[in-house]
Short mmCIF file of C-alpha atoms and ligand atoms in Angstrom, two decimals:
data_model
loop_
_atom_site.label_atom_id
_atom_site.label_comp_id
_atom_site.label_asym_id
_atom_site.label_seq_id
_atom_site.Cartn_x
_atom_site.Cartn_y
_atom_site.Cartn_z
CA MET A 1 124.24 96.96 111.41
CA LEU A 2 120.49 96.52 111.53
CA LYS A 3 118.37 99.53 112.35
CA SER A 4 116.58 98.53 115.63
CA PRO A 5 113.80 97.90 116.15
CA VAL A 6 113.14 96.29 112.68
CA TYR A 7 110.16 98.21 111.16
CA LEU A 8 107.42 95.81 109.86
CA ASP A 9 104.27 98.12 110.29
CA TYR A 10 104.44 100.15 107.15
CA ASN A 11 100.55 100.05 106.93
CA SER A 12 100.25 101.99 110.01
CA THR A 13 102.48 104.74 108.65
CA THR A 14 105.80 105.10 106.64
CA PRO A 15 108.79 107.19 106.94
CA VAL A 16 109.06 110.26 104.66
CA ASP A 17 111.00 109.64 101.52
CA GLU A 18 114.19 112.11 101.60
CA ARG A 19 113.29 113.40 98.14
CA VAL A 20 109.86 114.25 99.55
CA LEU A 21 111.36 116.01 102.48
CA ASP A 22 113.70 117.94 100.20
CA VAL A 23 110.79 119.43 97.98
CA MET A 24 108.73 120.27 100.99
CA PHE A 25 111.42 122.28 102.88
CA PRO A 26 111.39 125.67 101.06
CA TYR A 27 107.58 125.75 101.67
CA PHE A 28 108.17 126.32 105.37
CA THR A 29 110.80 129.16 104.93
CA THR A 30 111.46 130.99 101.90
CA LYS A 31 108.35 130.03 99.93
CA PHE A 32 106.00 130.16 102.94
CA GLY A 33 103.15 132.00 101.06
CA ASN A 34 99.39 131.39 101.43
CA ALA A 35 98.11 129.69 98.14
CA ALA A 36 95.03 131.71 98.53
CA SER A 37 96.95 135.06 98.47
CA LYS A 38 96.20 136.44 95.02
CA THR A 39 97.86 139.87 95.44
CA HIS A 40 101.60 138.86 95.43
CA SER A 41 104.18 136.52 94.38
CA TYR A 42 104.39 134.75 97.71
CA GLY A 43 101.01 133.49 97.27
CA TRP A 44 101.42 132.76 93.46
CA ILE A 45 104.50 130.74 94.15
CA ALA A 46 102.41 128.52 96.77
CA GLU A 47 99.56 128.35 94.42
CA ASP A 48 101.85 127.05 91.59
CA ALA A 49 103.08 124.41 93.98
CA ILE A 50 99.52 123.41 94.82
CA LYS A 51 98.61 123.12 91.20
CA GLN A 52 101.67 120.94 90.46
CA ALA A 53 100.83 118.61 93.40
CA ARG A 54 97.23 118.36 92.25
CA GLU A 55 98.57 117.17 88.82
CA GLN A 56 100.86 114.78 90.38
CA ILE A 57 98.13 113.14 92.41
CA ALA A 58 95.74 113.21 89.47
CA ASN A 59 98.40 111.62 87.31
CA LEU A 60 98.77 108.68 89.67
CA ILE A 61 95.08 107.85 89.69
CA ASN A 62 94.24 108.95 86.19
CA ALA A 63 91.98 111.88 87.27
CA GLU A 64 91.81 115.39 86.37
CA GLU A 65 93.46 118.22 88.47
CA GLU A 66 90.19 119.86 89.35
CA GLU A 67 88.91 116.70 90.78
CA ILE A 68 91.37 116.39 93.71
CA ILE A 69 90.37 118.06 97.03
CA PHE A 70 93.08 118.40 99.66
CA THR A 71 92.20 117.21 103.20
CA SER A 72 94.20 116.65 106.56
CA GLY A 73 94.19 112.84 105.77
CA ALA A 74 92.24 109.94 104.59
CA THR A 75 89.98 109.96 107.54
CA GLU A 76 88.95 113.43 106.81
CA ALA A 77 88.45 112.57 103.04
CA ILE A 78 86.28 109.65 104.23
CA ASN A 79 84.03 111.91 106.59
CA LEU A 80 83.68 114.42 103.72
CA ALA A 81 82.79 111.73 101.13
CA LEU A 82 80.08 109.94 103.20
CA LYS A 83 78.55 112.80 105.15
CA GLY A 84 78.79 115.06 102.00
CA VAL A 85 77.08 112.64 99.82
CA TYR A 86 74.45 111.91 102.70
CA ASP A 87 73.54 115.50 103.22
CA ILE A 88 73.14 116.17 99.47
CA TYR A 89 71.41 112.92 98.32
CA LYS A 90 69.28 112.12 101.31
CA VAL A 91 66.24 113.53 99.59
CA LYS A 92 66.69 110.88 96.96
CA GLY A 93 67.22 108.04 99.39
CA ASN A 94 68.83 107.12 102.79
CA HIS A 95 70.47 103.83 102.05
CA ILE A 96 74.06 103.29 101.99
CA ILE A 97 76.02 100.07 101.32
CA THR A 98 79.36 99.25 102.88
CA VAL A 99 81.46 96.19 104.15
CA THR A 100 82.02 94.83 107.57
CA THR A 101 85.80 94.85 107.05
CA GLU A 102 86.21 98.60 106.26
CA HIS A 103 88.61 100.81 108.11
CA SER A 104 87.07 102.33 111.40
CA ALA A 105 87.13 105.83 109.66
CA VAL A 106 84.36 104.32 107.31
CA LEU A 107 82.52 102.32 109.87
CA ASP A 108 82.37 105.08 112.60
CA THR A 109 81.33 107.56 110.06
CA CYS A 110 78.43 105.25 109.03
CA LYS A 111 77.40 104.82 112.58
CA THR A 112 77.17 108.70 112.85
CA LEU A 113 74.98 108.76 109.67
CA GLU A 114 72.66 106.01 111.11
CA LYS A 115 71.90 108.37 114.03
CA LYS A 116 70.95 111.02 111.40
CA GLY A 117 68.57 108.59 109.65
CA ALA A 118 70.72 106.74 107.25
CA VAL A 119 70.16 102.96 106.84
CA ILE A 120 73.48 101.22 106.39
CA THR A 121 73.90 97.62 104.97
CA TYR A 122 77.25 95.96 105.86
CA LEU A 123 78.10 93.29 103.42
CA SER A 124 79.80 90.17 104.65
CA VAL A 125 83.05 88.73 103.32
CA ASP A 126 84.06 85.15 102.83
CA ARG A 127 86.89 83.17 104.41
CA GLU A 128 89.32 84.97 101.89
CA GLY A 129 88.13 88.39 102.83
CA MET A 130 86.29 89.00 99.45
CA ILE A 131 82.77 90.36 99.07
CA ASP A 132 80.09 88.50 97.04
CA ILE A 133 78.98 90.69 94.18
CA GLN A 134 75.62 88.82 94.19
CA GLU A 135 74.93 89.80 97.78
CA LEU A 136 75.93 93.42 96.75
CA LYS A 137 73.44 93.21 93.98
CA ASN A 138 70.64 91.92 96.27
CA ALA A 139 71.39 94.66 98.84
CA ILE A 140 70.52 97.47 96.41
CA THR A 141 67.20 99.22 96.89
CA ALA A 142 65.49 102.10 95.41
CA GLN A 143 66.74 104.12 98.33
CA THR A 144 70.42 103.40 97.69
CA ILE A 145 72.51 106.41 97.29
CA LEU A 146 76.05 105.24 97.81
CA ILE A 147 78.28 102.10 97.78
CA SER A 148 81.45 102.36 99.71
CA VAL A 149 83.91 99.40 99.16
CA MET A 150 87.70 99.80 100.31
CA TYR A 151 90.16 99.05 97.54
CA ALA A 152 92.85 97.21 99.82
CA ASN A 153 92.33 96.21 103.36
CA ASN A 154 94.70 97.56 105.95
CA GLU A 155 94.86 94.52 108.05
CA THR A 156 95.05 91.86 105.41
CA GLY A 157 95.95 93.62 102.27
CA VAL A 158 93.04 91.93 100.53
CA THR A 159 91.97 93.89 97.36
CA GLN A 160 88.33 94.01 96.04
CA GLN A 161 87.43 94.03 92.50
CA MET A 162 86.44 97.54 91.76
CA ARG A 163 85.04 97.21 88.21
CA PRO A 164 82.01 95.03 88.77
CA ILE A 165 80.94 96.98 91.78
CA ALA A 166 81.24 100.19 89.73
CA GLU A 167 79.11 98.75 87.00
CA LEU A 168 76.39 97.65 89.29
CA ALA A 169 76.29 101.09 91.06
CA HIS A 170 76.31 102.99 87.89
CA GLU A 171 73.52 100.95 86.34
CA LYS A 172 71.31 102.09 89.13
CA GLY A 173 72.68 105.68 89.42
CA ILE A 174 74.42 104.97 92.68
CA ILE A 175 77.66 106.77 93.59
CA PHE A 176 80.61 104.61 94.10
CA MET A 177 83.28 105.48 96.66
CA SER A 178 86.49 103.57 97.62
CA ASP A 179 88.85 104.01 100.65
CA ALA A 180 91.96 103.50 98.59
CA THR A 181 94.38 104.57 101.29
CA GLN A 182 96.22 101.31 101.31
CA ALA A 183 96.18 100.78 97.38
CA VAL A 184 97.14 104.00 95.91
CA GLY A 185 100.98 103.99 95.25
CA LYS A 186 101.26 100.28 95.80
CA ILE A 187 99.12 98.81 92.83
CA ARG A 188 97.50 100.33 89.65
CA VAL A 189 94.58 102.44 90.76
CA ASP A 190 92.73 104.17 87.91
CA VAL A 191 89.58 105.91 88.62
CA ILE A 192 88.29 105.65 85.09
CA GLU A 193 89.02 102.00 84.51
CA ASP A 194 87.95 101.17 87.99
CA GLY A 195 84.80 103.38 87.86
CA ILE A 196 85.35 105.12 91.15
CA ASP A 197 83.39 108.22 91.88
CA LEU A 198 84.88 109.22 95.19
CA LEU A 199 88.32 107.90 96.33
CA CYS A 200 90.33 108.60 99.49
CA LEU A 201 94.01 108.62 99.94
CA SER A 202 96.55 109.67 102.55
CA ALA A 203 100.31 110.77 102.16
CA HIS A 204 101.79 109.18 105.36
CA LYS A 205 101.00 105.60 103.86
CA ILE A 206 102.91 106.29 100.80
CA TYR A 207 106.27 107.97 102.22
CA GLY A 208 104.69 111.45 102.45
CA PRO A 209 104.06 113.45 105.40
CA LYS A 210 101.39 112.78 108.19
CA GLY A 211 98.33 115.08 108.30
CA VAL A 212 97.76 115.41 104.74
CA GLY A 213 95.48 113.38 102.11
CA ALA A 214 93.09 113.94 99.46
CA LEU A 215 89.56 113.17 98.09
CA TYR A 216 89.01 112.42 94.51
CA VAL A 217 85.54 113.71 93.41
CA ARG A 218 84.45 112.88 90.01
CA ARG A 219 83.29 115.87 87.76
CA LYS A 220 81.56 114.03 84.99
CA ASN A 221 79.75 110.76 84.18
CA PRO A 222 78.39 111.08 86.85
CA LYS A 223 79.05 114.45 88.42
CA VAL A 224 79.30 113.85 92.24
CA ARG A 225 77.87 116.75 94.39
CA LEU A 226 79.03 116.97 98.12
CA ALA A 227 78.04 119.14 101.02
CA SER A 228 80.98 120.72 102.72
CA GLN A 229 81.75 119.77 106.31
CA ILE A 230 84.00 122.47 107.14
CA ASP A 231 83.08 125.92 106.34
CA GLY A 232 85.13 129.05 105.98
CA GLY A 233 86.86 130.98 103.26
CA GLY A 234 85.62 128.66 100.52
CA HIS A 235 88.96 126.98 99.63
CA GLU A 236 88.93 123.78 97.53
CA ARG A 237 85.93 124.85 95.39
CA GLY A 238 83.93 125.43 98.66
CA LEU A 239 84.20 121.86 99.64
CA ARG A 240 86.92 122.08 102.38
CA SER A 241 87.68 125.57 103.76
CA GLY A 242 90.96 126.26 105.62
CA THR A 243 94.29 127.46 104.55
CA LEU A 244 96.15 124.80 102.53
CA ASN A 245 98.97 122.90 104.24
CA VAL A 246 101.35 123.76 101.43
CA PRO A 247 104.32 122.00 102.50
CA GLY A 248 102.38 118.93 103.30
CA ILE A 249 100.60 118.93 99.96
CA VAL A 250 103.73 119.41 98.07
CA GLY A 251 105.06 116.27 99.99
CA LEU A 252 102.05 114.36 98.93
CA GLY A 253 102.39 115.30 95.21
CA LYS A 254 106.12 114.28 95.31
CA ALA A 255 105.24 111.05 96.89
CA CYS A 256 102.63 110.27 94.33
CA GLU A 257 105.17 111.14 91.52
CA ILE A 258 107.73 108.81 92.99
CA ALA A 259 105.07 106.16 93.37
CA GLY A 260 104.18 106.37 89.78
CA THR A 261 107.58 105.76 88.53
CA GLU A 262 108.92 103.35 91.32
CA MET A 263 106.11 101.32 92.59
CA TRP A 264 106.25 98.51 90.07
CA ASP A 265 109.87 97.78 90.95
CA ASP A 266 109.29 98.22 94.51
CA ALA A 267 106.28 95.75 94.47
CA LYS A 268 108.34 93.21 92.88
CA ARG A 269 111.10 93.29 95.56
CA ILE A 270 108.75 93.76 98.45
CA SER A 271 106.53 90.80 97.48
CA THR A 272 109.73 88.69 97.12
CA LEU A 273 110.55 89.49 100.73
CA ARG A 274 106.86 88.75 101.73
CA THR A 275 106.93 85.41 100.13
CA GLN A 276 110.17 84.64 101.90
CA LEU A 277 108.78 85.50 105.27
CA GLU A 278 105.53 83.53 104.70
CA HIS A 279 107.29 80.40 103.55
CA ALA A 280 109.81 80.50 106.31
CA PHE A 281 107.13 80.35 108.92
CA ILE A 282 104.69 78.14 107.08
CA ASP A 283 107.38 75.57 106.14
CA ASN A 284 109.42 75.59 109.39
CA LEU A 285 106.96 76.09 112.27
CA GLY A 286 103.70 74.22 111.22
CA ASN A 287 100.18 75.51 112.02
CA VAL A 288 100.66 78.94 110.47
CA PHE A 289 97.85 80.17 108.31
CA VAL A 290 97.73 83.05 106.01
CA ASN A 291 94.55 85.15 106.47
CA GLY A 292 92.86 86.46 103.37
CA SER A 293 93.14 85.90 99.57
CA GLN A 294 96.67 85.29 98.45
CA LYS A 295 95.69 86.06 94.85
CA TYR A 296 93.79 89.53 95.42
CA ARG A 297 96.23 91.43 97.72
CA ILE A 298 98.61 94.33 97.76
CA PRO A 299 102.37 93.12 97.58
CA ASN A 300 103.35 94.35 101.03
CA VAL A 301 101.21 92.66 103.56
CA THR A 302 100.65 89.42 104.91
CA ASN A 303 98.38 88.53 107.90
CA LEU A 304 99.33 85.32 109.73
CA SER A 305 97.82 83.22 112.51
CA PHE A 306 100.34 81.21 114.78
CA GLN A 307 98.27 78.67 116.31
CA GLY A 308 98.97 78.23 119.98
CA VAL A 309 100.58 81.66 120.56
CA LYS A 310 98.99 84.72 121.54
CA ALA A 311 99.89 87.61 119.42
CA ASP A 312 100.11 90.25 122.02
CA THR A 313 102.51 88.03 124.12
CA LEU A 314 104.63 87.36 120.90
CA ILE A 315 104.81 91.12 120.03
CA THR A 316 105.80 91.92 123.60
CA ALA A 317 108.44 89.32 123.56
CA LEU A 318 109.80 90.87 120.24
CA LYS A 319 111.07 94.10 121.43
CA ASP A 320 113.49 94.59 118.53
CA ILE A 321 110.77 93.97 115.80
CA ALA A 322 108.00 96.66 115.32
CA LEU A 323 104.82 94.83 114.42
CA ALA A 324 101.06 94.95 114.86
CA THR A 325 98.18 92.63 115.34
CA GLY A 326 95.71 94.80 113.35
CA SER A 327 95.32 98.45 112.65
CA ALA A 328 97.02 101.04 114.59
CA CYS A 329 93.59 102.45 115.43
CA SER A 330 92.27 99.25 117.00
CA SER A 331 95.39 97.72 118.58
CA ALA A 332 94.92 99.83 121.67
CA SER A 333 91.69 97.86 122.47
CA MET A 334 91.94 94.04 123.28
CA GLU A 335 88.96 93.22 121.16
CA PRO A 336 89.83 90.63 118.43
CA SER A 337 90.19 92.21 114.93
CA HIS A 338 86.80 93.00 113.33
CA VAL A 339 88.23 92.11 109.98
CA LEU A 340 89.46 88.64 110.97
CA LYS A 341 86.26 88.13 112.83
CA ALA A 342 84.21 89.00 109.63
CA MET A 343 86.28 86.44 107.74
CA GLY A 344 85.00 83.76 110.04
CA LEU A 345 88.23 83.28 112.14
CA SER A 346 87.63 81.91 115.64
CA ASP A 347 88.52 84.33 118.54
CA GLU A 348 91.37 81.98 119.39
CA LEU A 349 93.07 82.39 115.91
CA SER A 350 92.27 86.07 115.72
CA TYR A 351 94.10 86.49 119.04
CA SER A 352 96.96 84.55 117.28
CA SER A 353 97.19 86.93 114.31
CA ILE A 354 100.02 89.36 113.39
CA ARG A 355 99.93 91.73 110.45
CA PHE A 356 103.30 92.09 108.68
CA SER A 357 103.53 95.07 106.44
CA LEU A 358 106.72 95.64 104.59
CA GLY A 359 107.92 98.73 102.69
CA LYS A 360 110.40 100.03 100.30
CA TYR A 361 113.01 100.25 102.89
CA THR A 362 112.70 96.81 104.13
CA SER A 363 115.92 94.91 103.49
CA GLU A 364 116.47 91.21 103.01
CA GLU A 365 118.65 91.28 106.07
CA GLU A 366 115.78 92.62 108.24
CA ILE A 367 113.55 89.90 106.94
CA VAL A 368 116.18 87.13 107.58
CA TYR A 369 116.58 88.66 111.07
CA ALA A 370 112.74 88.84 111.69
CA ILE A 371 112.27 85.29 110.50
CA SER A 372 114.92 84.03 112.98
CA LYS A 373 113.77 86.08 115.95
CA ILE A 374 110.18 85.36 115.51
CA SER A 375 110.45 81.68 114.79
CA GLU A 376 112.61 81.33 118.04
CA ALA A 377 110.09 83.24 120.07
CA ILE A 378 107.22 81.13 118.73
CA LEU A 379 108.83 77.82 119.42
CA ASN A 380 109.47 79.15 122.90
CA LEU A 381 106.01 80.22 123.47
CA ARG A 382 104.37 76.98 122.14
CA LYS A 383 106.80 75.03 124.39
CA ILE A 384 105.49 76.93 127.45
CA ASN A 385 101.88 76.54 126.38
CA LEU A 386 102.05 72.70 125.99
C1 PLP B 1 95.48 104.78 107.49
C2 PLP B 1 94.11 104.40 106.89
C3 PLP B 1 93.15 105.39 106.98
C4 PLP B 1 93.17 106.68 107.70
O1 PLP B 1 94.24 107.49 107.08
P1 PLP B 1 94.60 108.84 107.92
O2 PLP B 1 95.30 109.58 106.87
O3 PLP B 1 95.72 108.33 108.98
O4 PLP B 1 93.52 109.59 108.53
C5 PLP B 1 92.04 105.05 106.39
N1 PLP B 1 91.71 103.87 105.83
C6 PLP B 1 92.55 103.05 105.53
C7 PLP B 1 92.47 101.87 104.79
C8 PLP B 1 93.96 103.34 106.15
O5 PLP B 1 94.86 102.35 106.06
#
C-alpha cells in the first residue's frame, strides 16, 4: 500500500529520520540539562552532546567546531549573517551584492537593510538560473562588503559555482556568504574548497527536526566578525544568546552525520527516480519544459512547466499527491514565482510550473503512481482548455 498522499515536497521540509529521533529522545527526559550549567553533571552531559553535534556539523562541511553557531533555523542564520555583517562593516562600506532568485529570507532581510542605508545590487540570472560571473565582477565597488549567493535554489535546485565567486570576493577583501540550506546533506559542500565565509543551513531540510539550524562563521583567512542580533546570556560566543535547544541540536548533528555517510548513495537513487519522472512527462505529454540548468542542480529536484495547464488547478486536482508550485513561503500568495520570473519565463509558463522535490523515502512505486495520476490529470485539463 502506498502512503497517501504521496509526498513530493521534500524541499519544503522532510520527515525526521528515525535514527535522528532516537538520539534526540533522552535529551528531553533523562538528559534534560542546560548546556550552560557548569556546576553539575546534568549540564556537562548536555554540553558534551552539543560539542559532539558541533563536530558532526563541522565534519560535513569541512569546518572547525568553533566555527558553528546554533540558531533556530536557516532564516535566523541568514538574518544573523546579513545584519551581523552590515552592523560591523558598514563603517567600511554599505554595498551588498546578492541575486534576484534568493530565498525570501535573504531578500526580505536585504530589504530591511536597505531601510537602514544599505545599497543592494540584485544580480540577474540567465534562462538556466545561473548568475554571470562577469556581471558580478562589474557590480563590485569600493563600498562592497558582502556577496551573498545561495548554493542551491529551493525552487529549481539550480546550483551556483561557489569557487569563482569566492575568488572574486577575496581578491577585494569582501565577505562571501552562501545560503546552503538546500545543498548541505545533498551534494558536497566544503567551506574550504568553496571559499565560503558564512554558510547557513537548517535541520528540517535534511531529515532533522524543525526549528534548529546553524551558521558557519569563518575564523581565519579571513576572520569574519558579526554583531549579535539576540542579546542575553552570551551563549554561542556572544553571537546568539538563549538557552540551546539541546535535543534539536543533537538531532541536527545526527542528521549531518547520516548525510555524510549516506548522501552519495541516496543521491544516485533519488536522481534516477527524478529522471524517470521527468522523462515520463516530457516523452509522453509534450510541451513540458524543465526550468533551470540540468547540469548544475541538486539531485532531488525538478521544476517543470506543463504548457496549457494551471499549476494550482492541477495541484488541487491531485489530492493524493503533495506538491508545491514554488517555495512553501510564497505558495500562499498567488504571485508567479520570483525565481521563474527572474529566469525569463512568461507569467503564463510560470503559472504552469510545479516543483517536484524527492527525498530518501521516495520509492519507485510512488514515482510510478505520481506519473500516472499527474499525466491523467494533465491530459484531462488540457482537453477542457481546448
Ligand atoms: C527552507 C529554506 C530556508 C529557511 O529555512 P528555515 O530553517 O525553515 O528557516 C532558507 N533558505 C532556503 C534555500 C531554504 O530552502
